[in-house]
Tab-separated table of C-alpha atoms in Angstrom:
chain	number	residue	atom	x	y	z
A	14	MET	CA	-15.800	-18.860	-1.873
A	15	SER	CA	-12.250	-17.632	-2.574
A	16	ASP	CA	-12.769	-17.630	-6.368
A	17	PHE	CA	-15.898	-15.576	-5.897
A	18	SER	CA	-14.090	-13.032	-3.712
A	19	ILE	CA	-11.246	-12.711	-6.200
A	20	LYS	CA	-13.590	-11.623	-8.961
A	21	ILE	CA	-15.331	-9.068	-6.787
A	22	ASN	CA	-11.996	-7.435	-5.980
A	23	GLU	CA	-10.939	-7.391	-9.630
A	24	LEU	CA	-14.275	-5.953	-10.708
A	25	ARG	CA	-13.898	-3.136	-8.206
A	26	VAL	CA	-10.400	-2.271	-9.510
A	27	GLN	CA	-11.637	-2.150	-13.096
A	28	ALA	CA	-14.714	-0.121	-12.128
A	29	GLU	CA	-12.543	2.533	-10.496
A	30	ARG	CA	-10.272	2.639	-13.537
A	31	LEU	CA	-13.257	3.252	-15.765
A	32	GLY	CA	-14.206	6.196	-13.541
A	33	GLU	CA	-10.698	7.629	-13.946
A	34	ILE	CA	-10.941	7.234	-17.718
A	35	ALA	CA	-14.302	9.021	-17.811
A	36	GLU	CA	-12.980	11.929	-15.741
A	37	SER	CA	-9.876	12.246	-17.900
A	38	MET	CA	-11.830	12.257	-21.159
A	39	ASN	CA	-14.317	14.832	-19.861
A	40	ALA	CA	-11.447	17.051	-18.732
A	41	GLN	CA	-9.793	16.841	-22.155
A	42	ALA	CA	-13.119	17.563	-23.851
A	43	GLY	CA	-13.446	20.709	-21.731
A	44	ASN	CA	-9.938	21.837	-22.670
A	45	ILE	CA	-10.580	21.316	-26.386
A	46	ASP	CA	-13.951	23.084	-26.156
A	47	SER	CA	-12.269	26.119	-24.604
A	48	LEU	CA	-9.634	26.084	-27.312
A	49	SER	CA	-12.243	25.887	-30.088
A	50	ASP	CA	-13.960	29.042	-28.790
A	51	SER	CA	-10.751	30.999	-29.317
A	52	LEU	CA	-10.189	29.875	-32.893
A	53	GLU	CA	-12.411	32.575	-34.435
A	54	THR	CA	-10.476	35.340	-32.727
A	55	ILE	CA	-7.286	34.238	-34.477
A	56	GLY	CA	-8.888	33.665	-37.908
A	57	LEU	CA	-9.233	29.879	-37.720
A	58	GLY	CA	-12.998	29.646	-37.310
A	59	THR	CA	-13.290	27.085	-40.114
A	60	LEU	CA	-11.503	24.536	-37.924
A	61	LYS	CA	-14.017	24.864	-35.135
A	62	ILE	CA	-16.362	22.219	-36.535
A	63	ASN	CA	-13.563	19.638	-36.338
A	64	PHE	CA	-12.904	20.484	-32.713
A	65	ILE	CA	-16.604	20.262	-31.879
A	66	GLY	CA	-16.776	16.763	-33.340
A	67	LEU	CA	-13.790	15.702	-31.237
A	68	VAL	CA	-15.399	17.132	-28.092
A	69	HIS	CA	-18.632	15.211	-28.734
A	70	THR	CA	-16.697	11.981	-29.368
A	71	LEU	CA	-14.742	12.300	-26.120
A	72	ARG	CA	-17.837	13.066	-24.067
A	73	ARG	CA	-19.757	10.200	-25.637
A	74	ARG	CA	-16.976	7.751	-24.827
A	75	ALA	CA	-16.713	9.154	-21.304
A	76	GLY	CA	-20.428	8.533	-20.878
A	77	LYS	CA	-20.051	4.931	-22.039
A	78	ALA	CA	-17.196	4.366	-19.596
A	79	ARG	CA	-19.280	5.792	-16.755
A	80	GLU	CA	-22.265	3.620	-17.730
A	81	LEU	CA	-20.088	0.511	-17.622
A	82	GLN	CA	-18.666	1.589	-14.262
A	83	ASN	CA	-22.170	1.918	-12.828
A	84	VAL	CA	-23.099	-1.532	-14.124
A	85	LEU	CA	-20.075	-3.017	-12.368
A	86	TYR	CA	-20.907	-1.311	-9.084
A	87	ARG	CA	-24.434	-2.686	-9.276
A	88	ILE	CA	-23.041	-6.173	-9.898
A	89	ILE	CA	-20.710	-5.875	-6.898
A	90	ALA	CA	-23.444	-4.558	-4.608
A	91	ARG	CA	-25.861	-7.294	-5.652
A	92	PHE	CA	-23.293	-10.056	-5.126
A	93	LEU	CA	-22.240	-8.791	-1.715
A	94	MET	CA	-25.798	-8.382	-0.461
A	95	ALA	CA	-26.994	-11.728	-1.819
A	96	GLU	CA	-23.858	-13.772	-1.310
A	97	GLN	CA	-25.569	-16.692	0.343
A	98	GLU	CA	-28.253	-16.765	-2.330
A	99	ILE	CA	-25.863	-17.255	-5.196
A	100	MET	CA	-23.376	-19.661	-3.667
A	101	GLY	CA	-24.836	-22.505	-5.689
A	102	MET	CA	-24.213	-20.556	-8.898
A	103	THR	CA	-20.578	-19.662	-8.142
A	104	GLY	CA	-19.095	-21.712	-10.991
A	105	THR	CA	-21.363	-20.157	-13.613
A	106	LEU	CA	-20.858	-16.669	-12.199
A	107	THR	CA	-17.094	-17.070	-12.192
A	108	GLY	CA	-17.124	-17.863	-15.890
A	109	MET	CA	-19.350	-14.877	-16.599
A	110	LEU	CA	-17.133	-12.566	-14.576
A	111	GLU	CA	-13.985	-13.786	-16.329
A	112	GLU	CA	-15.507	-12.916	-19.700
A	113	ILE	CA	-16.609	-9.494	-18.436
A	114	LEU	CA	-13.146	-8.806	-17.003
A	115	ASP	CA	-11.378	-9.808	-20.217
A	116	ARG	CA	-13.478	-7.347	-22.212
A	117	ILE	CA	-13.033	-4.560	-19.667
A	118	GLN	CA	-9.265	-5.044	-19.510
A	119	GLU	CA	-8.984	-4.880	-23.297
A	120	TYR	CA	-10.902	-1.609	-23.258
A	121	VAL	CA	-8.839	-0.192	-20.393
A	122	HIS	CA	-5.515	-1.093	-22.042
A	123	GLU	CA	-6.560	0.728	-25.201
A	124	LEU	CA	-7.195	3.947	-23.258
A	125	PHE	CA	-4.399	3.868	-20.668
A	126	ASP	CA	-0.775	4.734	-21.270
A	127	THR	CA	0.803	1.279	-21.300
A	128	ASP	CA	4.315	2.669	-20.829
A	129	GLU	CA	3.666	3.047	-17.099
A	130	PHE	CA	3.398	-0.109	-15.024
A	131	GLU	CA	1.676	-0.187	-11.641
A	132	MET	CA	0.751	-3.148	-9.473
A	133	ASP	CA	-2.908	-4.070	-10.003
A	134	SER	CA	-4.016	-4.543	-6.402
A	135	ILE	CA	-6.841	-3.142	-4.291
A	136	VAL	CA	-4.295	-2.854	-1.452
A	137	PHE	CA	-2.937	0.265	-3.159
A	138	ASP	CA	-6.025	2.337	-3.881
A	139	ASP	CA	-5.728	5.872	-5.271
A	140	GLN	CA	-9.209	6.638	-3.946
A	141	GLY	CA	-8.375	5.680	-0.353
A	142	TRP	CA	-5.343	4.336	1.483
A	143	TYR	CA	-2.334	3.586	-0.688
A	144	GLY	CA	-1.023	0.877	1.639
A	145	GLY	CA	-0.530	1.172	5.391
A	146	ASP	CA	0.720	4.103	7.472
A	147	GLN	CA	2.841	3.619	10.596
A	148	GLY	CA	1.381	6.807	12.076
A	149	SER	CA	-2.212	5.623	11.881
A	150	PRO	CA	-2.343	3.434	15.042
A	151	LYS	CA	-1.269	6.245	17.390
A	152	ASN	CA	-4.113	8.401	16.071
A	153	THR	CA	-6.877	5.793	16.171
A	154	THR	CA	-9.536	6.005	18.868
A	155	GLY	CA	-12.335	4.087	20.575
A	156	LYS	CA	-12.786	0.374	20.008
A	157	ASN	CA	-10.186	0.336	17.231
A	158	ARG	CA	-7.525	1.586	19.636
A	159	GLU	CA	-8.613	-0.926	22.282
A	160	ALA	CA	-8.286	-3.712	19.711
A	161	LEU	CA	-4.663	-2.655	19.109
A	162	TYR	CA	-4.004	-2.592	22.851
A	163	ASP	CA	-5.384	-6.142	23.108
A	164	ILE	CA	-2.948	-7.328	20.438
A	165	ILE	CA	-0.002	-5.684	22.222
A	166	ARG	CA	-0.958	-7.317	25.532
A	167	GLU	CA	-1.447	-10.712	23.901
A	168	ASN	CA	1.975	-10.574	22.236
A	169	ASN	CA	3.700	-9.383	25.451
A	170	PRO	CA	2.076	-11.567	28.128
A	171	ASP	CA	4.924	-11.138	30.622
A	172	HIS	CA	4.433	-7.388	31.007
A	173	GLU	CA	1.536	-5.677	32.793
A	174	PHE	CA	0.923	-2.558	30.699
A	175	THR	CA	-0.342	0.737	32.063
A	176	ASP	CA	-2.471	2.948	29.820
A	177	GLU	CA	0.441	5.382	29.504
A	178	GLU	CA	2.807	2.616	28.404
A	179	LEU	CA	0.384	1.479	25.710
A	180	GLU	CA	0.239	5.018	24.349
A	181	VAL	CA	4.035	5.197	24.346
A	182	TYR	CA	4.155	1.833	22.571
A	183	LEU	CA	2.116	3.191	19.649
A	184	GLU	CA	4.332	6.295	19.522
A	185	ARG	CA	7.418	4.078	19.282
A	186	ALA	CA	5.777	2.004	16.545
A	187	ASN	CA	5.276	5.211	14.582
A	188	SER	CA	8.887	6.300	15.048
A	189	GLU	CA	10.409	3.111	13.624
A	190	GLY	CA	7.578	1.432	11.758
A	191	CYS	CA	8.310	2.065	8.069
A	192	GLY	CA	10.037	-1.297	7.539
A	193	TYR	CA	7.204	-3.120	9.299
A	194	ILE	CA	4.676	-1.298	7.109
A	195	ALA	CA	6.566	-2.393	3.997
A	196	LEU	CA	6.309	-5.978	5.251
A	197	ILE	CA	2.602	-5.830	6.046
A	198	ASN	CA	1.909	-4.218	2.669
A	199	SER	CA	3.672	-7.201	1.091
A	200	ILE	CA	1.500	-9.565	3.119
A	201	PHE	CA	-1.708	-7.774	2.153
A	202	VAL	CA	-0.763	-7.953	-1.537
A	203	GLN	CA	-0.424	-11.732	-1.328
A	204	PHE	CA	-3.717	-12.172	0.536
A	205	ALA	CA	-5.668	-9.570	-1.490
A	206	ASP	CA	-7.552	-12.223	-3.429
A	207	ASP	CA	-8.343	-14.410	-0.419
A	208	PRO	CA	-9.768	-12.418	2.512
A	209	GLU	CA	-11.150	-15.611	4.064
A	210	MET	CA	-7.684	-17.129	4.328
A	211	PHE	CA	-6.348	-13.851	5.759
A	212	GLU	CA	-8.897	-13.921	8.583
A	213	LYS	CA	-8.304	-17.617	9.218
A	214	THR	CA	-4.541	-17.001	9.354
A	215	PHE	CA	-4.388	-13.885	11.530
A	216	GLY	CA	-7.655	-14.005	13.456
A	217	TYR	CA	-9.170	-10.711	12.308
A	218	PRO	CA	-10.828	-9.587	9.052
A	219	MET	CA	-8.707	-8.348	6.187
A	220	TYR	CA	-11.077	-5.438	5.647
A	221	THR	CA	-14.503	-4.083	6.430
A	222	LEU	CA	-16.872	-2.715	3.804
A	223	ARG	CA	-18.831	0.513	3.872
A	224	VAL	CA	-20.668	2.651	1.347
A	225	GLY	CA	-19.212	6.091	0.690
A	226	ALA	CA	-21.132	9.319	0.215
A	227	ASP	CA	-20.982	8.833	-3.560
A	228	GLY	CA	-22.499	5.343	-3.267
A	229	LYS	CA	-19.233	3.534	-3.972
A	230	LEU	CA	-18.138	0.576	-1.879
A	231	ILE	CA	-15.075	1.396	0.222
A	232	PHE	CA	-12.669	-1.261	1.480
A	233	ASP	CA	-11.276	-0.291	4.903
A	234	PHE	CA	-8.214	-2.520	5.220
A	235	ASN	CA	-7.022	-3.533	8.678
A	236	TYR	CA	-3.503	-2.256	8.069
A	237	ASP	CA	-3.214	-1.058	11.684
A	238	MET	CA	-4.021	-4.439	13.215
A	239	LEU	CA	-1.556	-6.422	11.099
A	240	PHE	CA	1.122	-3.757	11.610
A	241	ILE	CA	0.794	-3.776	15.393
A	242	ASP	CA	0.516	-7.573	15.412
A	243	LEU	CA	3.797	-7.922	13.494
A	244	TYR	CA	5.502	-5.116	15.433
A	245	SER	CA	4.523	-6.321	18.902
A	246	SER	CA	5.453	-9.910	17.992
A	247	MET	CA	8.894	-9.212	16.566
A	248	ASP	CA	10.294	-5.821	17.560
A	249	ASN	CA	13.569	-5.939	19.522
A	250	ILE	CA	14.178	-9.611	18.793
A	251	ASN	CA	17.832	-10.065	17.853
A	252	PRO	CA	17.816	-11.691	14.380
A	253	TYR	CA	21.095	-13.507	15.118
A	254	THR	CA	20.103	-15.041	18.469
A	255	GLY	CA	16.299	-15.016	18.285
A	256	GLU	CA	16.243	-13.482	21.773
A	257	PHE	CA	14.195	-10.461	22.875
A	258	SER	CA	16.054	-7.641	24.613
A	259	ILE	CA	14.618	-4.474	26.133
A	260	TYR	CA	17.920	-2.712	25.372
A	261	ASN	CA	17.860	-3.014	21.578
A	262	ASP	CA	16.274	0.450	21.306
A	263	PHE	CA	18.601	2.060	23.825
A	264	ASP	CA	20.402	5.163	22.524
A	265	ILE	CA	22.807	6.835	24.909
A	266	ASP	CA	22.414	10.223	23.185
A	267	GLU	CA	18.631	10.161	23.623
A	268	ASP	CA	18.056	7.950	26.652
A	269	GLY	CA	20.865	8.904	29.038
A	270	SER	CA	22.248	6.334	31.434
A	271	ILE	CA	21.478	2.715	30.635
A	272	TYR	CA	20.919	2.140	34.351
A	273	ASP	CA	17.928	4.486	34.276
A	274	TYR	CA	16.583	3.219	30.948
A	275	ASN	CA	12.960	2.053	30.841
A	276	TYR	CA	12.059	0.369	27.562
A	277	TRP	CA	8.329	0.638	28.192
A	278	ASP	CA	8.680	4.426	28.526
A	279	ASP	CA	10.804	4.871	25.375
A	280	SER	CA	8.803	6.535	22.571
A	281	SER	CA	11.474	6.183	19.859
A	282	GLY	CA	13.095	3.131	18.322
A	283	LYS	CA	16.028	2.332	16.047
A	284	GLY	CA	14.002	0.918	13.163
A	285	THR	CA	14.770	-2.095	11.003
A	286	ASN	CA	17.412	-3.164	8.522
A	287	SER	CA	17.608	-5.794	5.810
A	288	ILE	CA	18.758	-8.509	8.224
A	289	SER	CA	16.106	-7.865	10.874
A	290	MET	CA	13.370	-7.549	8.218
A	291	ASP	CA	14.389	-10.947	6.873
A	292	TYR	CA	14.038	-12.526	10.313
A	293	TYR	CA	10.811	-10.708	11.244
A	294	CYS	CA	9.082	-11.537	7.962
A	295	GLU	CA	9.932	-15.226	7.814
A	296	HIS	CA	9.393	-15.970	11.516
A	297	PHE	CA	6.160	-14.012	11.898
A	298	LEU	CA	4.600	-15.750	8.913
A	299	GLU	CA	5.997	-19.129	9.948
A	300	GLU	CA	4.243	-18.739	13.305
A	301	HIS	CA	1.006	-18.335	11.342
A	302	GLY	CA	1.637	-21.340	9.088
A	303	ILE	CA	2.774	-19.369	6.027
A	304	ASN	CA	6.001	-19.916	4.106
A	305	ALA	CA	7.935	-16.821	3.071
A	306	GLU	CA	11.327	-16.208	1.493
A	307	TYR	CA	12.951	-12.850	2.141
A	308	ASN	CA	15.806	-12.095	-0.279
A	309	ASN	CA	18.396	-9.498	0.716
A	310	TYR	CA	20.145	-7.019	-1.589
A	311	VAL	CA	18.490	-8.039	-4.831
A	312	ASN	CA	19.603	-6.526	-8.130
A	313	VAL	CA	16.650	-4.279	-9.035
A	314	SER	CA	16.406	-1.636	-11.755
A	315	PRO	CA	13.451	0.201	-13.350
A	316	GLU	CA	13.664	-2.243	-16.244
A	317	LYS	CA	13.244	-5.219	-13.890
A	318	VAL	CA	10.430	-3.932	-11.658
A	319	GLN	CA	7.527	-5.180	-13.765
A	320	ASP	CA	8.993	-8.668	-14.227
A	321	ILE	CA	9.697	-9.049	-10.499
A	322	ILE	CA	6.227	-7.905	-9.442
A	323	GLU	CA	4.471	-10.012	-12.069
A	324	SER	CA	6.427	-13.059	-10.830
A	325	GLY	CA	4.512	-12.710	-7.541
A	326	GLU	CA	7.223	-11.075	-5.449
A	327	THR	CA	7.088	-7.743	-3.640
A	328	ILE	CA	9.997	-5.290	-3.799
A	329	ILE	CA	11.025	-3.362	-0.679
A	330	ILE	CA	13.322	-0.394	-1.208
A	331	SER	CA	15.507	0.894	1.632
A	332	PHE	CA	16.067	4.557	0.763
A	333	PHE	CA	18.677	6.753	2.454
A	334	ASP	CA	19.250	10.523	2.449
A	335	GLY	CA	17.342	11.962	-0.468
A	336	ASN	CA	14.009	13.273	-1.687
A	337	ILE	CA	10.866	11.343	-2.471
A	338	TYR	CA	8.152	13.204	-4.383
A	339	ASP	CA	4.399	13.324	-3.865
A	340	THR	CA	1.880	13.200	-6.707
A	341	ASN	CA	2.052	16.997	-7.057
A	342	GLY	CA	5.807	16.899	-7.558
A	343	ASN	CA	6.676	18.307	-4.129
A	344	PRO	CA	9.890	16.936	-2.568
A	345	HIS	CA	9.817	15.261	0.843
A	346	PRO	CA	13.340	14.915	2.272
A	347	ILE	CA	14.319	11.639	3.929
A	348	HIS	CA	17.188	12.095	6.401
A	349	GLY	CA	18.462	8.687	7.421
A	350	GLY	CA	16.627	5.622	6.136
A	351	HIS	CA	13.065	4.832	5.072
A	352	GLY	CA	11.572	1.510	3.928
A	353	MET	CA	8.841	1.370	1.275
A	354	VAL	CA	7.194	-1.045	-1.134
A	355	ILE	CA	7.716	-0.388	-4.837
A	356	THR	CA	4.329	-0.660	-6.551
A	357	GLY	CA	5.365	0.191	-10.105
A	358	VAL	CA	7.548	2.235	-12.426
A	359	THR	CA	6.759	5.258	-14.615
A	360	ALA	CA	7.507	5.641	-18.300
A	361	ASN	CA	10.534	7.812	-17.444
A	362	GLY	CA	11.971	5.283	-14.982
A	363	ARG	CA	10.829	6.604	-11.610
A	364	TYR	CA	9.748	4.129	-8.949
A	365	ILE	CA	6.178	4.359	-7.661
A	366	VAL	CA	6.169	3.627	-3.923
A	367	SER	CA	3.802	3.402	-0.975
A	368	SER	CA	4.719	5.578	1.997
A	369	TRP	CA	2.620	6.812	4.931
A	370	GLY	CA	-0.493	5.427	3.228
A	371	GLU	CA	0.020	7.542	0.093
A	372	LYS	CA	1.621	7.350	-3.347
A	373	TYR	CA	5.112	8.790	-3.847
A	374	TYR	CA	7.819	8.687	-6.509
A	375	ILE	CA	11.577	8.072	-6.362
A	376	ASP	CA	14.087	8.946	-9.066
A	377	PRO	CA	16.784	6.227	-8.867
A	378	ASN	CA	19.176	8.459	-10.812
A	379	GLU	CA	18.940	11.370	-8.375
A	380	GLN	CA	22.012	11.138	-6.157
A	381	ALA	CA	22.262	14.715	-4.856
A	382	GLY	CA	21.619	13.867	-1.214
A	383	PHE	CA	22.193	16.528	1.432
A	384	THR	CA	24.940	18.703	2.852
A	385	ASP	CA	25.447	18.449	6.601
A	386	ASP	CA	26.381	21.264	8.997
A	387	ASP	CA	30.077	20.711	8.290
A	388	GLY	CA	29.631	21.006	4.523
A	389	ASN	CA	29.997	17.288	3.856
A	390	VAL	CA	27.844	15.902	1.054
A	391	ILE	CA	25.733	12.906	2.064
A	392	GLU	CA	24.819	11.079	-1.125
A	393	THR	CA	21.523	9.330	-1.699
A	394	THR	CA	21.768	5.550	-1.545
A	395	MET	CA	19.244	2.747	-1.875
A	396	HIS	CA	19.084	-1.024	-1.909
A	397	TYR	CA	16.372	-3.559	-2.568
A	398	ASP	CA	14.985	-6.711	-0.970
A	399	THR	CA	12.201	-8.942	-2.243
A	400	VAL	CA	9.495	-10.885	-0.428
A	401	ASP	CA	8.095	-14.114	-1.862
A	402	ILE	CA	5.131	-15.473	0.105
A	403	THR	CA	3.611	-18.878	-0.661
A	404	LEU	CA	-0.034	-19.337	0.317
């Protein structure tokens, strides 16, 4: 069953790439067509026929890519709907799918810019969520929110929660959850090809499937459940003693007197660091029967990203006091620290990262930082950890 699931996931990734190729080629054809119309006005009308031929070629190839994409979606839909029917043919189907994938990947590599490397995983999907978002749980409603509350109660059996305290708990998770999200993204990457093992390990499905308005299958990953499971299992455990303390999030500037402090009414936390992430990752997975090795302060550079990721490890960057950039090039200032998973590297050496469920970019050479109220320059700093999970 796991081999079968792996191929379905890979087919979906390749199908979406083919759609991106088709859109790109059609867009370029439109640009060239517009340019060819202006040639006569500048005395170059004789070149127009060459441009027209190029436009037709691009549109024809875009059509072929879209046809292949549609074939793949039909294959996926058929397999998912008739899964039980074809179980006896899994071995034959796996061989067929491997051959199909090899041919598709050759075609994709010819058309894509190979100078940019990005992790090939359905966990980071440009058409939907690009990893988890620590702010998502506090905004969820209905049965999904109740499911998160159940996890919190189960992982804190000694406390009788009120509804207000549960709401505060999700607010606190949002305030300090970036490191936890980086960890759960790393876990999802390792389980991406084996959703059955994920559900057996954690007790809830890795994702649910639905059909979008355009007829495409959409994978709704249970990022929120794994995030809250990890957070409510490990937060405020001292990584040196292994003991839980309600005072680990206490901040005298924000919370006043320690004698009046109520942890269950505190909506902000202190976050994670490399040492606590190490403890949380290894112990949480160990409790679920999974071996993990968390490596602190690893030597990472843009030149090493692809090799590290392709070795099966996940890279977590701890980024302090600088700008990260969205896909439109807009800066998003990070004051203090923020943890993210590196998913790839661009041709010009920028890191591709997952943050707040979206794709962002970091320039490792940008050290400008910020200037505080006293005129002191706070330089941008960053360090890297890696996660190696053995299933």
